[in-house]
Coordinates of C-alpha atoms in Angstrom, one line a residue:
X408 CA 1.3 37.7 154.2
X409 CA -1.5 35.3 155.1
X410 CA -2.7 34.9 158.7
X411 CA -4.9 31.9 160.5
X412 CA -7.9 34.0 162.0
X413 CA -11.8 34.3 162.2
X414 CA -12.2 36.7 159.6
X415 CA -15.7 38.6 158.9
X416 CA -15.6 40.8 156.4
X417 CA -16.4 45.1 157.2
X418 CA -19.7 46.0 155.8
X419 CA -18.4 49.3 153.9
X420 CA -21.3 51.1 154.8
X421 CA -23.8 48.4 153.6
X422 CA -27.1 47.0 154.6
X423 CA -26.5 45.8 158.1
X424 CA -27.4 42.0 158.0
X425 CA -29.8 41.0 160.8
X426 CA -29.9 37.2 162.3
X427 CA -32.9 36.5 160.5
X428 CA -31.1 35.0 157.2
X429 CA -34.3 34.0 155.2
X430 CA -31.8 31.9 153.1
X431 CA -31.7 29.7 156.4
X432 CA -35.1 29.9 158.2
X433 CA -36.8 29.0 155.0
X434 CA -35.1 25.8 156.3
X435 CA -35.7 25.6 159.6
X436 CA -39.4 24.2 159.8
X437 CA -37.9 21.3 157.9
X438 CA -34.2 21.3 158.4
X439 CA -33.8 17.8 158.7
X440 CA -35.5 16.8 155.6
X441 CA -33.7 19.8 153.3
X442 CA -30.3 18.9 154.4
X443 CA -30.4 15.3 153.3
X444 CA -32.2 16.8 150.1
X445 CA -30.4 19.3 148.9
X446 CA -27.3 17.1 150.2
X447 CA -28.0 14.2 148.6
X448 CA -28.4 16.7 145.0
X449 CA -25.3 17.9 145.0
X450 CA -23.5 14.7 145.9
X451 CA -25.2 13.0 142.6
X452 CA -24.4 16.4 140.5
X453 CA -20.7 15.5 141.7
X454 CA -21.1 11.6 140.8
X455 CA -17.3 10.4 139.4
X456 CA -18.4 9.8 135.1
X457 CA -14.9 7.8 135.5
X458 CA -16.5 5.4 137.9
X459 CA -19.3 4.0 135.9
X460 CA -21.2 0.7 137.5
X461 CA -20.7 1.9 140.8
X462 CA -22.8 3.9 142.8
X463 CA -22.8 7.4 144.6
X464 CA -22.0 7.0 148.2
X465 CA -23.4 9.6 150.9
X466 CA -22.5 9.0 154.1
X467 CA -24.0 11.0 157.3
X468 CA -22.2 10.2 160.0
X469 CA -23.1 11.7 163.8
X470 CA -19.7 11.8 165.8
X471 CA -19.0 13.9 169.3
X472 CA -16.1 15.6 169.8
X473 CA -13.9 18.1 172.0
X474 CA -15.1 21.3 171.6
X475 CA -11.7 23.1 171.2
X476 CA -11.2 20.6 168.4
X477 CA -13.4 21.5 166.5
X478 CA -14.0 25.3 166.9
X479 CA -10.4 27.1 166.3
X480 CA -9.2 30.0 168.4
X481 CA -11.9 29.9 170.3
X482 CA -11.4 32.6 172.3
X483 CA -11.3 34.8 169.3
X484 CA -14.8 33.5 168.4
X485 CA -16.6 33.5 171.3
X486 CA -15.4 37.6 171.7
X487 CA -17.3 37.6 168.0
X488 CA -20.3 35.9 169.8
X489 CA -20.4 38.5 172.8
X490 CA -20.6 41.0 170.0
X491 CA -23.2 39.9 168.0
X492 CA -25.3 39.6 171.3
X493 CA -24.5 43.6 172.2
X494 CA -25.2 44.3 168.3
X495 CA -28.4 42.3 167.9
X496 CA -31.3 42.9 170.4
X497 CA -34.0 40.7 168.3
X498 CA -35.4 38.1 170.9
X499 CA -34.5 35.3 168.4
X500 CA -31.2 36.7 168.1
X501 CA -30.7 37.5 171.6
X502 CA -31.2 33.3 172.6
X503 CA -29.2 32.1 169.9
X504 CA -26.3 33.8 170.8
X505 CA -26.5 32.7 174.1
X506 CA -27.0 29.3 173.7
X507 CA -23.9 29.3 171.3
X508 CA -22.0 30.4 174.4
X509 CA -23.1 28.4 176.7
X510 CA -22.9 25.6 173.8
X511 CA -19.0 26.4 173.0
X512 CA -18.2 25.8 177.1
X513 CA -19.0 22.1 176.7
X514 CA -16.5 19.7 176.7
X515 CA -17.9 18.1 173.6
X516 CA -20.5 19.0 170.9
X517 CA -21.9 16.7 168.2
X518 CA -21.3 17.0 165.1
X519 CA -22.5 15.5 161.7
X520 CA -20.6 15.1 158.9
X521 CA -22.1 14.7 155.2
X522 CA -19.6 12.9 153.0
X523 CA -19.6 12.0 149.7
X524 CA -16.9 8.8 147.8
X525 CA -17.3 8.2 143.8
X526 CA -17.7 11.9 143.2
X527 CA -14.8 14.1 141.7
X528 CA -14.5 16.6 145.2
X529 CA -15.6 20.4 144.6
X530 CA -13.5 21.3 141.9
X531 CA -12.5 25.0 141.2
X532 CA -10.2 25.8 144.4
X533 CA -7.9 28.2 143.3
X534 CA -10.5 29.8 141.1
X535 CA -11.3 33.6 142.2
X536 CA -15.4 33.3 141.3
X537 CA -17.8 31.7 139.2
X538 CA -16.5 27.6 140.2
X539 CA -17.7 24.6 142.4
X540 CA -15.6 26.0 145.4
X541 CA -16.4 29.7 145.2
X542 CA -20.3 28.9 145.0
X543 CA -20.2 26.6 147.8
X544 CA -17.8 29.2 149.9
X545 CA -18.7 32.7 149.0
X546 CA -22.0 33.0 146.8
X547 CA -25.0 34.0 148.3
X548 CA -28.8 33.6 146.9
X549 CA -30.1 31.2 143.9
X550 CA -27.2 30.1 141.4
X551 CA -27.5 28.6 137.4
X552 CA -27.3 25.0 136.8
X553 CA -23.7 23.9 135.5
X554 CA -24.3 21.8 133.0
X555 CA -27.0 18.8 132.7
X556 CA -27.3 18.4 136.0
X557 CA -30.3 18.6 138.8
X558 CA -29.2 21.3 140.7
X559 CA -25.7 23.5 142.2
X560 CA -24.5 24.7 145.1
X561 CA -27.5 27.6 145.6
X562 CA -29.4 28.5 148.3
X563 CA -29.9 24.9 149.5
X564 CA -26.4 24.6 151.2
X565 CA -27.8 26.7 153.7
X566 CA -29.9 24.1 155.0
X567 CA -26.8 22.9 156.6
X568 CA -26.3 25.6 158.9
X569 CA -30.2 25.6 159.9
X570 CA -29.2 22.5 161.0
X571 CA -26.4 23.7 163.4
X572 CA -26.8 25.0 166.8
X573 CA -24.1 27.5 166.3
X574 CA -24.9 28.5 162.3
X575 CA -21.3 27.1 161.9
X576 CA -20.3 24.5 159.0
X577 CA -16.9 22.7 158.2
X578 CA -16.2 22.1 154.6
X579 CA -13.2 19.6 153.9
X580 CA -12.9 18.5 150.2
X581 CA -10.4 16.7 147.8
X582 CA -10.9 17.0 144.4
X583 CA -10.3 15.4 140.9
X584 CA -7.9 17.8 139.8
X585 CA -5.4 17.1 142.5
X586 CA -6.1 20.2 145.0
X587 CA -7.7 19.8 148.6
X588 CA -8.9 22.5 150.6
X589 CA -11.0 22.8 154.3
X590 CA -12.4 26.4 155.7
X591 CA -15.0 27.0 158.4
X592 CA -17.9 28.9 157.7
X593 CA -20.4 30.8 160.2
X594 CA -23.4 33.0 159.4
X595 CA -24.4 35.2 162.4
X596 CA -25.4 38.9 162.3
X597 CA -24.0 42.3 161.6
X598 CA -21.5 43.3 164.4
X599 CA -18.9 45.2 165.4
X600 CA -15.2 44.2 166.0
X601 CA -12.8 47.1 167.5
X602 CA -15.3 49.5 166.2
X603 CA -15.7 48.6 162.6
X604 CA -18.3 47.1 161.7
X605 CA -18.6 43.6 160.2
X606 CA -20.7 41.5 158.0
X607 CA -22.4 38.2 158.9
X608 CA -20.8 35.9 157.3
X609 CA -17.7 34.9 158.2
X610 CA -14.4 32.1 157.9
X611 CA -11.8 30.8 160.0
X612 CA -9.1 30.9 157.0
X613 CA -6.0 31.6 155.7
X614 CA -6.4 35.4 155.2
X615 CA -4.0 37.2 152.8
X616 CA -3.8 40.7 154.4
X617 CA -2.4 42.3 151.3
X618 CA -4.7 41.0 148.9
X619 CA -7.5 41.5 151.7
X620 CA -8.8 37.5 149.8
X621 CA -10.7 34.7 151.7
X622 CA -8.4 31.4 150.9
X623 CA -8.9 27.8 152.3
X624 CA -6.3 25.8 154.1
X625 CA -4.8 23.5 151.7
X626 CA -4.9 19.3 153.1
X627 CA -1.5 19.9 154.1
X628 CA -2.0 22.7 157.2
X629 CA -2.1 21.0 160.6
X630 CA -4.5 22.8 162.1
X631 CA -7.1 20.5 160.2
X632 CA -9.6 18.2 163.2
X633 CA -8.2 15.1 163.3
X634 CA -11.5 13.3 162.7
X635 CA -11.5 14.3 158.8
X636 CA -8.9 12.2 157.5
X637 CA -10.5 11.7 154.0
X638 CA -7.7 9.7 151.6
X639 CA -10.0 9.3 148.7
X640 CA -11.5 11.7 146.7
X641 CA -14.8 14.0 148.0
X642 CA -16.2 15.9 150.2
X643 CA -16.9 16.3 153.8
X644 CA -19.5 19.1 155.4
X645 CA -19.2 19.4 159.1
X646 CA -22.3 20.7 161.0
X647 CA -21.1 21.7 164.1
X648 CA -23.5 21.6 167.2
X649 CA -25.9 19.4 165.4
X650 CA -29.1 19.8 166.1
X651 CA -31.2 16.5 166.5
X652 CA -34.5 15.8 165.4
X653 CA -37.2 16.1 168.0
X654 CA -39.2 13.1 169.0
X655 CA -35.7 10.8 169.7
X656 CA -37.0 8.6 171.8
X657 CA -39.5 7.5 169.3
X658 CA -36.7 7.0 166.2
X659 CA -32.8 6.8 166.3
X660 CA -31.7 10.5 165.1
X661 CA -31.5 9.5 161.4
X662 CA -35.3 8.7 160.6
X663 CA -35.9 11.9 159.7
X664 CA -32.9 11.9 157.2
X665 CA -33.9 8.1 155.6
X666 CA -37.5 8.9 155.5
X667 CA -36.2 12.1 153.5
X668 CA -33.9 10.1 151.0
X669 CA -36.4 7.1 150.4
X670 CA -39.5 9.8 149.8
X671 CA -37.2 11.9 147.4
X672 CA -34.2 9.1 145.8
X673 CA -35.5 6.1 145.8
X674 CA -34.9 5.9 142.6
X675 CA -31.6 6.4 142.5
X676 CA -30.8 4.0 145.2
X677 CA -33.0 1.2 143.4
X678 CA -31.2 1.4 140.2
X679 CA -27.9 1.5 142.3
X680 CA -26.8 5.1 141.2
X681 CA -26.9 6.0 145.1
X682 CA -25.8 4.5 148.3
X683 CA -26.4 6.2 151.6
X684 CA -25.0 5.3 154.8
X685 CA -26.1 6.4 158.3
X686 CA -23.6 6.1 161.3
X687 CA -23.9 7.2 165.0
X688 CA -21.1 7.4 166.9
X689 CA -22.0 8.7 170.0
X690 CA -22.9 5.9 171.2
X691 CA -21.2 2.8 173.2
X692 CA -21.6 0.2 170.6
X693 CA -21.4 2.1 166.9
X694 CA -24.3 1.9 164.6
X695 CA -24.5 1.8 161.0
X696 CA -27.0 1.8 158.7
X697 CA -27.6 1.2 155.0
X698 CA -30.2 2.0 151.6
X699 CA -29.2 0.6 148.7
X700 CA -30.1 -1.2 146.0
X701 CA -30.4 -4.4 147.4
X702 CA -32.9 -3.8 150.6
X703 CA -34.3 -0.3 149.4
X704 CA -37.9 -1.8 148.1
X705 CA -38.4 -3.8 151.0
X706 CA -37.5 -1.2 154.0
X707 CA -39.8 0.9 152.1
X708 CA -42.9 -1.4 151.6
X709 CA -42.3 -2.2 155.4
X710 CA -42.1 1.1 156.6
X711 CA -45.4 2.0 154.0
X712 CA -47.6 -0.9 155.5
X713 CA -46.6 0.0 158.9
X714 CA -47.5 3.6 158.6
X715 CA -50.8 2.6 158.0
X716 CA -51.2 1.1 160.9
X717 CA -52.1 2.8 164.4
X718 CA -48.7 2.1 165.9
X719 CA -47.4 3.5 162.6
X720 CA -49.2 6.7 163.4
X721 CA -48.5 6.6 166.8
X722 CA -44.9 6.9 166.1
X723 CA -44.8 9.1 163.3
X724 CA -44.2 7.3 160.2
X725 CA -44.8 9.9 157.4
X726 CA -46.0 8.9 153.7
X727 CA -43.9 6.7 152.3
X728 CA -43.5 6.6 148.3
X729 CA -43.7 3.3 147.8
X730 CA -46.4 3.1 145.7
X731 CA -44.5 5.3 142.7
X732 CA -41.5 3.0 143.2
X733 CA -43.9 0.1 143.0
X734 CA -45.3 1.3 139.5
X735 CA -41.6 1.6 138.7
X736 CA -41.2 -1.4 139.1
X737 CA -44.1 -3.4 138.4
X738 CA -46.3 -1.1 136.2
X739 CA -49.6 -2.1 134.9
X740 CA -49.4 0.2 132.2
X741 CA -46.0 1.6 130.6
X742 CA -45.6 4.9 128.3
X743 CA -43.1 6.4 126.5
X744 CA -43.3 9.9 124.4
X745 CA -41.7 13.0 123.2
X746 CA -43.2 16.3 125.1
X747 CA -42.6 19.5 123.4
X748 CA -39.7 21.5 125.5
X749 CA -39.2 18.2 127.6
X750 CA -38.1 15.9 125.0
X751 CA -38.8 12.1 125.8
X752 CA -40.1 11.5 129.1
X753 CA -41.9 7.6 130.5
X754 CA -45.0 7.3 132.5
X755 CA -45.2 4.3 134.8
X756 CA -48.6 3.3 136.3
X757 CA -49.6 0.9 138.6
X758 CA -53.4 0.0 139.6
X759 CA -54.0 -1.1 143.0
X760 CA -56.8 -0.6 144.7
X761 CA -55.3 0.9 147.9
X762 CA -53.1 3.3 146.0
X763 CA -53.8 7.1 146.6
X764 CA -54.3 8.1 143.1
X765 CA -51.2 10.2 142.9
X766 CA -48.4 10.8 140.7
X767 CA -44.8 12.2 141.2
X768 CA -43.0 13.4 138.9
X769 CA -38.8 12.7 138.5
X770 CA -35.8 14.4 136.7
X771 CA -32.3 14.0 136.8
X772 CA -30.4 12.8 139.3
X773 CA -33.6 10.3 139.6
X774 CA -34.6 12.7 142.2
X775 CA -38.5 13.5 142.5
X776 CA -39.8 17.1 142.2
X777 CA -42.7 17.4 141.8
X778 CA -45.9 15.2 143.2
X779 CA -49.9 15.7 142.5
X780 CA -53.1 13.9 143.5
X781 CA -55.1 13.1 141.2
X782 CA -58.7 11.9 141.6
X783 CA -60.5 11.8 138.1
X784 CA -60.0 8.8 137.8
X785 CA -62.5 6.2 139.3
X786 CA -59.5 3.3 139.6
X787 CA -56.7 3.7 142.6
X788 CA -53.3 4.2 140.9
X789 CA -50.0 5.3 141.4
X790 CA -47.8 6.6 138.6
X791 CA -44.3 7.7 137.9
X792 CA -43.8 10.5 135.4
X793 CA -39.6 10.2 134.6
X794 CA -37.7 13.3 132.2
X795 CA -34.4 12.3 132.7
X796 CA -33.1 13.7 129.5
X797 CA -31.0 16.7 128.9
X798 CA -32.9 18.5 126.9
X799 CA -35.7 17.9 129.4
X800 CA -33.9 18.4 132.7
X801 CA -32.6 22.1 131.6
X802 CA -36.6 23.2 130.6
X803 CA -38.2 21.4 133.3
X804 CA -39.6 23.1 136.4
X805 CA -42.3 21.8 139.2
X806 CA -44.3 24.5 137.0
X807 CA -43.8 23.2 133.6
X808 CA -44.9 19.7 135.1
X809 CA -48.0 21.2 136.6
X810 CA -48.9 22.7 133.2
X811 CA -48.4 18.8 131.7
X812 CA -50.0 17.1 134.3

């Protein structure tokens, strides 16, 4: 028998598991810049191979809802909240909690949803361990690549709930193989629940009580928001209580994201194997926002001239990687050769005499890892250094590309 509930699991005697998660506040100087990262990785990792000549689409999309919408039973979790505050007397621990009550007695909350359209969903759903599903679900700490791919679901999902003001995420996905599934996910603290005590992590699920197993509510259940209504195949990830960036009266809440995805994608987006779409919401006349192949070189020169500027700096404007693009795409010098472990790998240089001498480093999914100023040479450059092969992308590390460069 299977029962609709906030479960968290007992702690059998375990380690006790304090609010300080370092899987999330290793996030939380730069949450906003980690969750369009890592997002953005696992959303090419998932790319559709059936839907070749059309891009990746990531869509983050900043909506405000009722709270008793979004949150289930929520009298069931705010009881969960008043015992993590009795349970947890770290000063950190002791405002978060809190806040999360006070932030649960609004009538709305914003949330922002991460979804993804030309990938094949999180596959795996009825799989026990080891799949797409269970590693984005259940698996905690660092996880193999599967496959030739740039990266899984590991410890970078967690980014997400540094970016929530209740630790809380909604994951909504349908797949390829003709399943769907949605579950809420928190990660709090070690508490106590009628006197047992209870891990920190913890679902609002379908629980099977005999089985004592985790399962997600299939697309069918009717409990599901009302807002995710996703007909074509993907994935959504709800951050509930979204916390915005900080100086938002200077940009519109997703610079912080775009500067992330230009920096780090580019590209992907220039040779049209991304798309990413910003929309608000919350607002009286709805915005929306595009990058993609046909205006990504542009907004970046634009935004890399301004930020040289003094207005530029007054607002803000980080480093913008235009100059690698630009050798990309207009190199003065072009190299191709085969590099031990790495296989073949390009180097694309351009010289300009304002360029900063630097040069970053890409892998698959076109996604940069790696970058390194370099002034030994008297000339102003900016290079590209591309690995985008399979033998390549399962050797390299930043570290091996430290070693080359």
């Amino acid at each position: 028998m299977s029962s609709y509930k906030w479960h968290f699991g007992n702690n059998n005697d375990g380690d006790e598991e304090g609010f300080n998660d370092s899987n999330i506040i290793n996030f939380e100087k730069s949450r906003h810049h980690f969750v369009a990262r890592e997002g953005i990785q696992n959303i090419l990792d998932a790319k559709d191979d059936g839907k070749k000549g059309e891009p990746a689409v990531a869509e983050f999309k900043l909506i405000k809802v009722p709270t008793v919408d979004v949150i289930p039973n929520i009298d069931e979790y705010r009881e969960i909240l008043e015992e993590c505050i009795k349970a947890n007397s770290d000063d950190r621990a002791q405002t978060f909690f809190k806040n999360a009550l006070k932030t649960i007695d609004k009538k709305n909350i914003n949330v922002l949803i991460m979804s993804d359209y030309a990938t094949g969903g999180v596959t795996g759903i009825d799989s026990e361990e080891n799949s797409n599903w269970y590693n984005l679900i259940r698996k905690k700490g660092t996880s193999a690549p599967q496959g030739n791919v740039g990266g899984t679901f590991g410890v970078g999902k967690h980014a997400s709930f540094a970016c929530s003001g209740l630790r809380t995420v909604l994951y909504n996905t349908k797949n390829n193989e003709g399943q769907s599934a949605f579950i809420w996910k928190s990660i709090f603290a070690s508490h106590k629940i009628s006197g047992d005590k209870k891990r920190a992590a913890g679902y609002f699920c379908s629980f099977d009580e005999k089985n004592s197993q985790v399962n997600g509510f299939d697309g069918a259940d009717n409990i599901k928001p009302q807002f995710l209504d996703r007909k074509q195949i993907g994935t959504d990830i709800c951050i509930l209580d979204f916390i915005l960036p900080e100086g938002g009266s200077r940009h519109p809440w997703h610079q912080a994201l775009k500067f992330t995805v230009m920096n780090e994608y580019f590209l992907a987006i220039y040779q049209d194997k991304l798309k990413v779409v910003f929309k608000d919401e919350t607002t009286l006349k709805k915005q929306e926002h595009q990058l993609n192949s046909g205006n990504i070189k542009d907004e970046m020169e634009q935004l890399y001239k301004r930020s040289k500027t003094e207005s530029g700096k007054r607002l803000k404007i980080p480093n913008i990687n235009y100059p690698l693009l630009d050798a990309y795409i207009d190199p003065s010098h072009e190299m191709e050769e085969k590099i031990g472990a790495l296989g073949k790998c390009k180097l694309y240089v351009k010289i300009q005499k304002d360029y900063p001498k630097k040069v970053g480093v890409m892998r698959k999914p076109r996604m940069l890892v790696y970058q390194k100023q370099d002034s030994n040479l008297s000339k102003n450059y900016s290079a590209l250094f591309i690995c985008d092969n399979n033998q390549g992308n399962n050797q390299a590390s930043p570290c091996k590309f430290y070693e080359i460069l």
